[in-house]
CSV table of C-alpha atoms and ligand atoms in Angstrom, one decimal:
chain,number,residue,atom,x,y,z
Z,4,UNK,CA,-28.7,5.4,21.1
Z,5,UNK,CA,-31.4,3.5,23.0
Z,6,UNK,CA,-33.9,1.3,21.2
Z,7,UNK,CA,-37.5,2.6,21.1
Z,8,UNK,CA,-40.6,0.7,22.1
Z,9,UNK,CA,-44.2,1.7,22.3
Z,10,UNK,CA,-43.9,4.3,19.6
Z,11,UNK,CA,-46.9,6.5,19.2
Z,12,UNK,CA,-47.1,9.6,17.0
Z,13,UNK,CA,-50.0,11.9,16.5
Z,14,UNK,CA,-49.0,14.0,13.5
Z,15,UNK,CA,-52.5,14.9,12.3
Z,16,UNK,CA,-52.0,18.6,12.1
Z,17,UNK,CA,-48.2,18.9,11.6
Z,18,UNK,CA,-47.5,20.7,8.4
Z,19,UNK,CA,-45.6,19.2,5.5
Z,20,UNK,CA,-41.9,19.7,4.9
Z,21,UNK,CA,-41.7,23.4,4.7
Z,22,UNK,CA,-43.7,24.0,7.9
Z,23,UNK,CA,-45.4,26.8,6.1
Z,24,UNK,CA,-48.4,27.0,8.2
Z,25,UNK,CA,-50.3,30.0,9.4
Z,26,UNK,CA,-51.4,31.1,12.8
Z,27,UNK,CA,-52.0,34.7,13.8
Z,28,UNK,CA,-50.2,34.5,17.1
Z,29,UNK,CA,-47.3,32.8,15.6
Z,30,UNK,CA,-46.9,35.5,13.0
Z,31,UNK,CA,-47.0,38.1,15.8
Z,32,UNK,CA,-44.3,36.2,17.7
Z,33,UNK,CA,-42.2,36.1,14.5
Z,34,UNK,CA,-42.7,39.8,14.0
Z,35,UNK,CA,-41.5,40.6,17.5
Z,36,UNK,CA,-38.5,38.5,17.0
Z,37,UNK,CA,-37.7,40.0,13.7
Z,38,UNK,CA,-37.9,43.5,15.0
Z,39,UNK,CA,-36.5,43.0,18.4
Z,40,UNK,CA,-33.9,40.4,17.9
Z,41,UNK,CA,-32.9,40.0,14.2
Z,42,UNK,CA,-29.3,39.5,15.0
Z,43,UNK,CA,-26.6,39.1,12.4
Z,44,UNK,CA,-24.2,36.2,13.0
Z,45,UNK,CA,-20.8,36.2,11.3
Z,46,UNK,CA,-18.9,33.0,10.5
Z,47,UNK,CA,-15.2,33.8,10.2
Z,48,UNK,CA,-12.0,31.8,10.2
Z,49,UNK,CA,-9.2,30.6,7.9
Z,50,UNK,CA,-9.9,29.0,4.5
Z,51,UNK,CA,-11.2,25.4,4.7
Z,52,UNK,CA,-11.8,25.7,8.5
Z,53,UNK,CA,-15.4,24.5,7.9
Z,54,UNK,CA,-17.5,27.7,7.9
Z,55,UNK,CA,-19.8,26.9,4.9
Z,56,UNK,CA,-20.2,23.3,6.0
Z,57,UNK,CA,-21.5,24.5,9.4
Z,58,UNK,CA,-24.0,26.8,7.8
Z,59,UNK,CA,-25.2,24.2,5.3
Z,60,UNK,CA,-25.5,21.4,7.8
Z,61,UNK,CA,-27.3,23.4,10.5
Z,62,UNK,CA,-29.6,25.5,8.3
Z,63,UNK,CA,-29.9,23.7,5.0
Z,64,UNK,CA,-30.1,20.0,6.1
Z,65,UNK,CA,-27.0,19.1,4.1
Z,66,UNK,CA,-25.6,15.8,5.1
Z,67,UNK,CA,-22.0,16.1,6.6
Z,68,UNK,CA,-20.5,13.9,3.8
Z,69,UNK,CA,-21.8,16.2,1.1
Z,70,UNK,CA,-19.7,19.1,2.5
Z,71,UNK,CA,-16.6,17.3,1.1
Z,72,UNK,CA,-17.7,18.7,-2.3
Z,73,UNK,CA,-18.2,22.3,-1.2
Z,74,UNK,CA,-16.2,24.8,-3.1
Z,75,UNK,CA,-14.3,27.6,-1.4
Z,76,UNK,CA,-16.4,30.7,-0.8
Z,77,UNK,CA,-15.2,33.6,-3.0
Z,78,UNK,CA,-17.3,36.4,-1.6
Z,79,UNK,CA,-19.4,37.2,1.5
Z,80,UNK,CA,-22.5,34.9,1.4
Z,81,UNK,CA,-25.5,36.3,3.2
Z,82,UNK,CA,-28.0,33.7,4.3
Z,83,UNK,CA,-31.4,34.8,5.7
Z,84,UNK,CA,-32.6,32.0,8.1
Z,85,UNK,CA,-35.8,33.7,9.0
Z,86,UNK,CA,-38.0,31.7,6.7
Z,87,UNK,CA,-40.2,29.2,8.6
Z,88,UNK,CA,-38.1,29.6,11.7
Z,89,UNK,CA,-38.8,31.1,15.1
Z,90,UNK,CA,-35.4,32.7,15.1
Z,91,UNK,CA,-35.1,35.5,12.6
Z,92,UNK,CA,-31.5,36.2,11.8
Z,93,UNK,CA,-28.9,36.5,9.1
Z,94,UNK,CA,-25.7,34.5,8.8
Z,95,UNK,CA,-22.9,35.9,6.9
Z,96,UNK,CA,-20.3,33.5,5.7
Z,97,UNK,CA,-17.1,35.5,5.3
Z,98,UNK,CA,-14.5,33.9,3.0
Z,99,UNK,CA,-11.3,32.8,4.7
Z,100,UNK,CA,-9.1,34.9,2.4
Z,101,UNK,CA,-10.7,38.2,3.3
Z,102,UNK,CA,-8.2,41.0,3.9
Z,103,UNK,CA,-8.9,43.5,6.6
Z,104,UNK,CA,-6.5,46.0,5.0
Z,105,UNK,CA,-8.5,46.0,1.8
Z,106,UNK,CA,-10.4,49.2,1.5
Z,107,UNK,CA,-13.4,47.3,0.0
Z,108,UNK,CA,-13.8,45.6,3.3
Z,109,UNK,CA,-16.1,47.9,5.2
Z,110,UNK,CA,-15.4,47.1,8.9
Z,111,UNK,CA,-18.1,49.5,10.2
Z,112,UNK,CA,-20.8,48.0,8.0
Z,113,UNK,CA,-19.8,44.4,8.7
Z,114,UNK,CA,-19.1,44.5,12.5
Z,115,UNK,CA,-21.5,47.4,13.3
Z,116,UNK,CA,-24.7,45.5,13.1
Z,117,UNK,CA,-23.4,42.1,14.3
Z,118,UNK,CA,-24.7,40.3,17.3
Z,119,UNK,CA,-22.3,37.4,17.4
Z,120,UNK,CA,-19.0,36.6,15.6
Z,121,UNK,CA,-18.3,32.9,15.4
Z,122,UNK,CA,-14.6,32.2,14.7
Z,123,UNK,CA,-13.9,28.7,13.4
Z,124,UNK,CA,-10.6,27.1,14.2
Z,125,UNK,CA,-9.7,23.8,12.5
Z,126,UNK,CA,-8.6,21.5,15.3
Z,127,UNK,CA,-7.2,18.9,12.9
Z,128,UNK,CA,-4.7,21.4,11.4
Z,129,UNK,CA,-1.9,23.5,12.9
Z,130,UNK,CA,-3.7,26.3,14.6
Z,131,UNK,CA,-1.0,29.0,15.1
Z,132,UNK,CA,-2.0,30.9,12.0
Z,133,UNK,CA,-5.7,30.6,12.9
Z,134,UNK,CA,-4.9,32.1,16.4
Z,135,UNK,CA,-3.1,35.1,14.7
Z,136,UNK,CA,-6.1,35.6,12.5
Z,137,UNK,CA,-8.4,35.2,15.5
Z,138,UNK,CA,-6.5,37.9,17.4
Z,139,UNK,CA,-6.6,40.4,14.5
Z,140,UNK,CA,-10.3,39.7,13.8
Z,141,UNK,CA,-11.5,40.0,17.3
Z,142,UNK,CA,-9.5,43.2,18.1
Z,143,UNK,CA,-10.7,44.9,14.9
Z,144,UNK,CA,-14.4,43.8,15.5
Z,145,UNK,CA,-14.3,44.9,19.2
Z,146,UNK,CA,-13.0,48.3,18.3
Z,147,UNK,CA,-15.9,48.8,15.9
Z,148,UNK,CA,-18.6,47.2,18.1
Z,149,UNK,CA,-17.8,46.3,21.7
Z,150,UNK,CA,-21.2,44.6,22.1
Z,151,UNK,CA,-20.4,41.7,19.8
Z,152,UNK,CA,-20.2,38.3,21.4
Z,153,UNK,CA,-17.2,36.3,20.4
Z,154,UNK,CA,-17.8,32.6,20.0
Z,155,UNK,CA,-14.9,30.3,19.1
Z,156,UNK,CA,-15.7,27.0,17.6
Z,157,UNK,CA,-12.8,24.6,17.9
Z,158,UNK,CA,-14.0,22.6,15.0
Z,159,UNK,CA,-13.6,19.1,13.3
Z,160,UNK,CA,-13.0,17.5,16.7
Z,161,UNK,CA,-14.4,14.3,15.4
Z,162,UNK,CA,-10.9,13.3,14.5
Z,163,UNK,CA,-9.6,13.8,18.1
Z,164,UNK,CA,-9.6,11.5,21.1
Z,165,UNK,CA,-11.4,12.8,24.2
Z,166,UNK,CA,-8.1,13.7,26.0
Z,167,UNK,CA,-6.8,15.4,22.9
Z,168,UNK,CA,-10.0,17.5,22.7
Z,169,UNK,CA,-9.7,18.8,26.2
Z,170,UNK,CA,-6.0,19.5,25.8
Z,171,UNK,CA,-6.7,21.4,22.5
Z,172,UNK,CA,-9.4,23.5,24.0
Z,173,UNK,CA,-7.2,24.4,27.0
Z,174,UNK,CA,-4.3,25.3,24.8
Z,175,UNK,CA,-6.3,27.4,22.3
Z,176,UNK,CA,-8.3,29.3,25.0
Z,177,UNK,CA,-5.1,30.0,27.0
Z,178,UNK,CA,-3.1,31.3,24.0
Z,179,UNK,CA,-6.1,33.3,22.6
Z,180,UNK,CA,-6.8,35.0,26.0
Z,181,UNK,CA,-3.1,35.7,26.7
Z,182,UNK,CA,-2.7,37.5,23.4
Z,183,UNK,CA,-5.7,39.6,24.0
Z,184,UNK,CA,-4.6,40.5,27.5
Z,185,UNK,CA,-1.1,41.5,26.2
Z,186,UNK,CA,-2.9,43.8,23.6
Z,187,UNK,CA,-4.8,45.4,26.5
Z,188,UNK,CA,-8.2,44.0,25.6
Z,189,UNK,CA,-9.0,42.7,29.1
Z,190,UNK,CA,-12.8,43.4,29.0
Z,191,UNK,CA,-13.2,41.2,26.0
Z,192,UNK,CA,-14.7,37.7,26.7
Z,193,UNK,CA,-14.4,34.7,24.4
Z,194,UNK,CA,-16.5,31.6,24.7
Z,195,UNK,CA,-15.1,28.2,23.4
Z,196,UNK,CA,-17.0,25.2,22.1
Z,197,UNK,CA,-15.8,21.8,20.7
Z,198,UNK,CA,-17.7,21.2,17.5
Z,199,UNK,CA,-18.1,18.8,14.6
Z,200,UNK,CA,-20.7,18.5,11.8
Z,201,UNK,CA,-20.6,14.7,12.3
Z,202,UNK,CA,-22.5,14.8,15.6
Z,203,UNK,CA,-24.9,17.0,17.5
Z,204,UNK,CA,-22.2,19.2,19.0
Z,205,UNK,CA,-22.6,21.8,16.2
Z,206,UNK,CA,-26.3,22.2,16.9
Z,207,UNK,CA,-25.7,22.5,20.6
Z,208,UNK,CA,-23.0,25.1,20.1
Z,209,UNK,CA,-25.2,27.1,17.7
Z,210,UNK,CA,-28.1,26.8,20.2
Z,211,UNK,CA,-26.0,28.5,22.9
Z,212,UNK,CA,-24.8,31.2,20.5
Z,213,UNK,CA,-28.4,32.0,19.4
Z,214,UNK,CA,-29.7,31.9,23.0
Z,215,UNK,CA,-27.4,34.7,24.0
Z,216,UNK,CA,-29.1,36.9,21.4
Z,217,UNK,CA,-32.6,36.4,22.7
Z,218,UNK,CA,-33.4,39.1,25.2
Z,219,UNK,CA,-36.2,37.1,26.7
Z,220,UNK,CA,-34.0,34.1,27.5
Z,221,UNK,CA,-34.0,34.2,31.3
Z,222,UNK,CA,-37.8,34.6,31.3
Z,223,UNK,CA,-38.1,31.5,29.1
Z,224,UNK,CA,-35.7,29.6,31.3
Z,225,UNK,CA,-37.7,30.5,34.4
Z,226,UNK,CA,-40.9,29.4,32.8
Z,227,UNK,CA,-39.4,26.0,31.8
Z,228,UNK,CA,-37.9,25.5,35.3
Z,229,UNK,CA,-41.3,26.2,36.8
Z,230,UNK,CA,-43.0,23.8,34.4
Z,231,UNK,CA,-40.4,21.0,35.1
Z,232,UNK,CA,-40.7,21.3,38.9
Z,233,UNK,CA,-44.5,21.1,38.9
Z,234,UNK,CA,-44.8,18.3,36.3
Z,235,UNK,CA,-42.3,15.7,37.5
Z,236,UNK,CA,-40.4,16.2,34.2
Z,237,UNK,CA,-36.7,15.6,34.3
Z,238,UNK,CA,-35.7,17.9,31.4
Z,239,UNK,CA,-37.5,20.2,29.0
Z,240,UNK,CA,-36.2,21.9,25.9
Z,241,UNK,CA,-37.9,24.5,23.7
Z,242,UNK,CA,-36.8,23.8,20.2
Z,243,UNK,CA,-37.0,25.8,17.0
Z,244,UNK,CA,-38.3,22.9,14.8
Z,245,UNK,CA,-36.7,23.7,11.5
Z,246,UNK,CA,-33.1,24.3,12.7
Z,247,UNK,CA,-33.2,22.0,15.8
Z,248,UNK,CA,-31.7,24.8,17.8
Z,249,UNK,CA,-33.0,24.8,21.3
Z,250,UNK,CA,-33.8,28.4,22.3
Z,251,UNK,CA,-34.2,27.7,26.0
Z,252,UNK,CA,-34.2,24.9,28.5
Z,253,UNK,CA,-34.9,24.6,32.3
Z,254,UNK,CA,-32.2,25.3,34.8
Z,255,UNK,CA,-30.8,21.8,35.2
Z,256,UNK,CA,-27.5,20.9,33.3
Z,257,UNK,CA,-27.8,19.7,29.7
Z,258,UNK,CA,-26.5,16.3,29.1
Z,259,UNK,CA,-25.5,15.6,25.5
Z,260,UNK,CA,-27.2,12.3,25.2
Z,261,UNK,CA,-30.6,13.7,26.3
Z,262,UNK,CA,-30.2,16.6,23.8
Z,263,UNK,CA,-29.3,14.1,21.0
Z,264,UNK,CA,-32.4,12.0,21.8
Z,265,UNK,CA,-34.6,15.0,21.6
Z,266,UNK,CA,-33.1,16.1,18.3
Z,267,UNK,CA,-33.7,12.6,16.9
Z,268,UNK,CA,-37.3,12.7,18.0
Z,269,UNK,CA,-37.8,15.9,16.1
Z,270,UNK,CA,-36.2,14.2,13.0
Z,271,UNK,CA,-38.6,11.3,13.4
Z,272,UNK,CA,-41.6,13.6,13.7
Z,273,UNK,CA,-40.6,15.6,10.6
Z,274,UNK,CA,-40.0,12.5,8.6
Z,275,UNK,CA,-43.3,11.0,9.6
Z,276,UNK,CA,-45.1,14.2,8.8
Z,277,UNK,CA,-43.4,14.6,5.4
Z,278,UNK,CA,-44.4,11.1,4.4
Z,279,UNK,CA,-47.9,10.7,6.0
Z,280,UNK,CA,-48.9,14.3,6.9
Z,281,UNK,CA,-52.1,15.8,5.7
Z,282,UNK,CA,-51.7,18.5,3.0
Z,283,UNK,CA,-55.0,20.0,4.0
Z,284,UNK,CA,-53.6,20.8,7.5
Z,285,UNK,CA,-51.2,23.4,6.2
Z,286,UNK,CA,-53.6,26.2,6.8
Z,287,UNK,CA,-55.0,25.0,10.1
Z,288,UNK,CA,-54.8,27.7,12.7
Z,289,UNK,CA,-54.8,25.5,15.7
Z,290,UNK,CA,-51.9,23.0,15.7
Z,291,UNK,CA,-51.8,20.3,18.3
Z,292,UNK,CA,-49.0,17.9,17.2
Z,293,UNK,CA,-47.9,15.4,19.8
Z,294,UNK,CA,-45.3,12.7,19.7
Z,295,UNK,CA,-44.6,10.1,22.4
Z,296,UNK,CA,-41.6,7.7,22.4
Z,297,UNK,CA,-41.2,5.2,25.2
Z,298,UNK,CA,-37.6,4.2,25.7
Z,299,UNK,CA,-36.3,0.9,27.0
Z,300,UNK,CA,-34.9,2.5,30.2
Z,301,UNK,CA,-38.3,3.4,31.6
Z,302,UNK,CA,-38.1,7.0,30.3
Z,303,UNK,CA,-40.5,8.7,28.0
Z,304,UNK,CA,-39.8,11.4,25.4
Z,305,UNK,CA,-42.8,13.6,25.1
Z,306,UNK,CA,-43.1,16.3,22.3
Z,307,UNK,CA,-45.8,18.9,22.2
Z,308,UNK,CA,-46.2,21.8,19.8
Z,309,UNK,CA,-46.2,25.2,21.4
Z,310,UNK,CA,-46.3,27.5,18.4
Z,311,UNK,CA,-46.0,26.7,14.7
Z,312,UNK,CA,-42.3,27.2,15.0
Z,313,UNK,CA,-41.6,25.9,18.5
Z,314,UNK,CA,-42.0,22.5,20.1
Z,315,UNK,CA,-41.5,21.5,23.7
Z,316,UNK,CA,-39.6,18.2,24.2
Z,317,UNK,CA,-39.6,16.7,27.7
Z,318,UNK,CA,-37.8,13.7,29.2
Z,319,UNK,CA,-39.7,12.1,32.1
Z,320,UNK,CA,-40.0,8.8,33.9
Z,321,UNK,CA,-42.7,6.3,33.1
Z,322,UNK,CA,-44.4,6.6,36.4
Z,323,UNK,CA,-44.6,10.4,36.1
Z,324,UNK,CA,-46.4,10.0,32.8
Z,325,UNK,CA,-49.4,8.4,34.6
Z,326,UNK,CA,-50.3,11.9,35.6
Z,327,UNK,CA,-50.5,13.0,32.0
Z,328,UNK,CA,-53.6,15.1,32.5
Z,329,UNK,CA,-51.6,17.4,34.9
Z,330,UNK,CA,-48.6,17.4,32.6
Z,331,UNK,CA,-50.8,18.5,29.7
Z,332,UNK,CA,-52.6,21.1,31.7
Z,333,UNK,CA,-49.3,22.6,32.7
Z,334,UNK,CA,-48.2,22.7,29.1
Z,335,UNK,CA,-51.3,24.8,28.3
Z,336,UNK,CA,-50.2,27.2,31.0
Z,337,UNK,CA,-46.7,27.2,29.7
Z,338,UNK,CA,-47.9,27.8,26.2
Z,339,UNK,CA,-50.0,30.8,27.3
Z,340,UNK,CA,-47.0,32.2,29.2
Z,341,UNK,CA,-44.7,31.9,26.2
Z,342,UNK,CA,-47.2,33.7,24.0
Z,343,UNK,CA,-47.5,36.5,26.6
Z,344,UNK,CA,-43.7,36.8,26.7
Z,345,UNK,CA,-43.8,37.7,23.0
Z,346,UNK,CA,-47.1,39.5,23.0
Z,347,UNK,CA,-47.0,42.0,20.2
Z,348,UNK,CA,-50.1,43.9,21.1
Z,349,UNK,CA,-48.7,44.7,24.5
Z,350,UNK,CA,-45.5,45.8,22.9
Z,351,UNK,CA,-47.1,48.0,20.3
Z,352,UNK,CA,-49.1,49.7,23.1
Z,353,UNK,CA,-45.9,50.7,24.8
Z,354,UNK,CA,-44.7,54.1,23.5
Z,355,UNK,CA,-41.0,53.1,23.6
Z,356,UNK,CA,-41.7,49.7,22.1
Z,357,UNK,CA,-40.1,47.9,25.0
Z,358,UNK,CA,-41.6,44.7,26.1
Z,359,UNK,CA,-43.1,44.9,29.7
Z,360,UNK,CA,-41.4,42.4,31.9
Z,361,UNK,CA,-43.6,42.5,35.0
Z,362,UNK,CA,-45.6,39.3,35.4
Z,363,UNK,CA,-43.7,37.5,32.7
Z,364,UNK,CA,-41.9,35.2,35.0
Z,365,UNK,CA,-45.2,33.8,36.2
Z,366,UNK,CA,-46.5,30.8,34.4
Z,367,UNK,CA,-50.0,31.1,35.8
Z,368,UNK,CA,-51.7,28.6,38.0
Z,369,UNK,CA,-49.8,25.4,37.4
Z,370,UNK,CA,-51.0,22.1,38.8
Z,371,UNK,CA,-48.5,20.2,40.9
Z,372,UNK,CA,-48.2,16.6,40.0
Z,373,UNK,CA,-46.3,15.6,43.1
Z,374,UNK,CA,-49.3,16.5,45.3
Z,375,UNK,CA,-52.0,15.1,42.9
E,402,LIG,N1,-13.7,16.0,9.8
E,402,LIG,C1,-14.5,17.1,9.6
E,402,LIG,N2,-14.4,17.8,8.4
E,402,LIG,C2,-15.1,18.9,8.3
E,402,LIG,C3,-16.0,19.4,9.4
E,402,LIG,N3,-16.6,20.5,8.9
E,402,LIG,C4,-16.1,20.7,7.7
E,402,LIG,N4,-15.3,19.8,7.3
E,402,LIG,C5,-14.6,19.7,6.0
E,402,LIG,O1,-13.7,20.8,5.8
E,402,LIG,C6,-13.6,21.1,4.4
E,402,LIG,C7,-13.7,22.6,4.2
E,402,LIG,O2,-15.0,23.0,4.6
E,402,LIG,P1,-15.7,24.4,4.1
E,402,LIG,O3,-17.0,24.4,4.8
E,402,LIG,O4,-15.7,24.5,2.6
E,402,LIG,O5,-14.7,25.4,4.7
E,402,LIG,P2,-14.8,27.0,4.6
E,402,LIG,O6,-14.3,27.5,5.9
E,402,LIG,O7,-16.1,27.5,4.2
E,402,LIG,O8,-13.7,27.4,3.5
E,402,LIG,P3,-13.6,28.7,2.6
E,402,LIG,O9,-14.9,28.9,1.8
E,402,LIG,O10,-12.4,28.5,1.7
E,402,LIG,O11,-13.3,29.9,3.5
E,402,LIG,C8,-14.7,20.3,3.7
E,402,LIG,O12,-14.0,19.2,3.1
E,402,LIG,C9,-15.6,19.7,4.8
E,402,LIG,O13,-16.1,18.5,4.5
E,402,LIG,C10,-16.0,18.6,10.6
E,402,LIG,O14,-16.7,18.9,11.6
E,402,LIG,N5,-15.2,17.5,10.6
């Protein structure tokens, strides 16, 4: 990680630890997401593969080392992660020893309302049994609900060399896909991720899982791409603050180091707010939190609050930041556009409750910093 100089944080209105602040628009956005999206995500896999650890580290801020003391999960654990978060969904941690043939295991109930099934494979262990279980799980779930997205976390890769990681991913994906083809499940698509709770890979993988469940994703991506092009910004992420899941980014490729820097910036902001934040500000309607970190490679990390749950984090060159007025003006346009994407009032006026899409790809009248 690069060292930081010129560190300036304006945390005046950022809420304290729980982020329990109130804003009418934000409540509306949360309501839209709870009614439109509210996906259920299942965490499945063999015993001790790391399911509970993933859930605790990503959503409950447990430190990775503490997971060593987690006890085996005995029954399905349902975790509602809608509190204080932009993303409103439930995670069900399914114990590794669950038996599909058991009549108590209601397949329709469990798979029926599920948006994504994350299957965790322990990459530090023999994975033949895990692949058999994966095959059984996926084929049963697909028969009940063909809409489920299947996300395979090849987990605990912190113990593997880079070459070994790539080879493991190739081997697991080849075997898993071959077995499904042989069983005639050719339409079924599996996505594979290399993950570990000891770095940011687990947050990145979870971000991608969650993004696929957000119907407005492509609109958000278009808005961010438009913002980036007009503001001489190199990369922009829209983060759910509490979980550090990024719900969208612009069209350019995500590089892991940039993502990690942005996550660390959010951690710094939260820590500063928890220590020095103003209790009084919890009820402030208008939030305007800003954080700027100047790196020693002539880049700047620039964070701006978009809604009470979402922050925009940008990476840009020093010289581009001289046009901060334009960058800030464009953020205002972006903020308005994001609010209109999730505009509850418009939605409620529609008889079928479907969000109107026309005009949503437009970010309004952006200023172009290259011409300024
Ligand atoms: N090295 C490493 N160990 C991990 C990682 N994730 C989890 N573990 C360890 O794996 C062990 C089992 O983790 P759990 O989260 O309890 O596994 P589980 O899948 O929930 O297990 P059951 O509840 O029995 O189904 C713990 O000792 C964790 O510390 C990881 O990314 N890397």
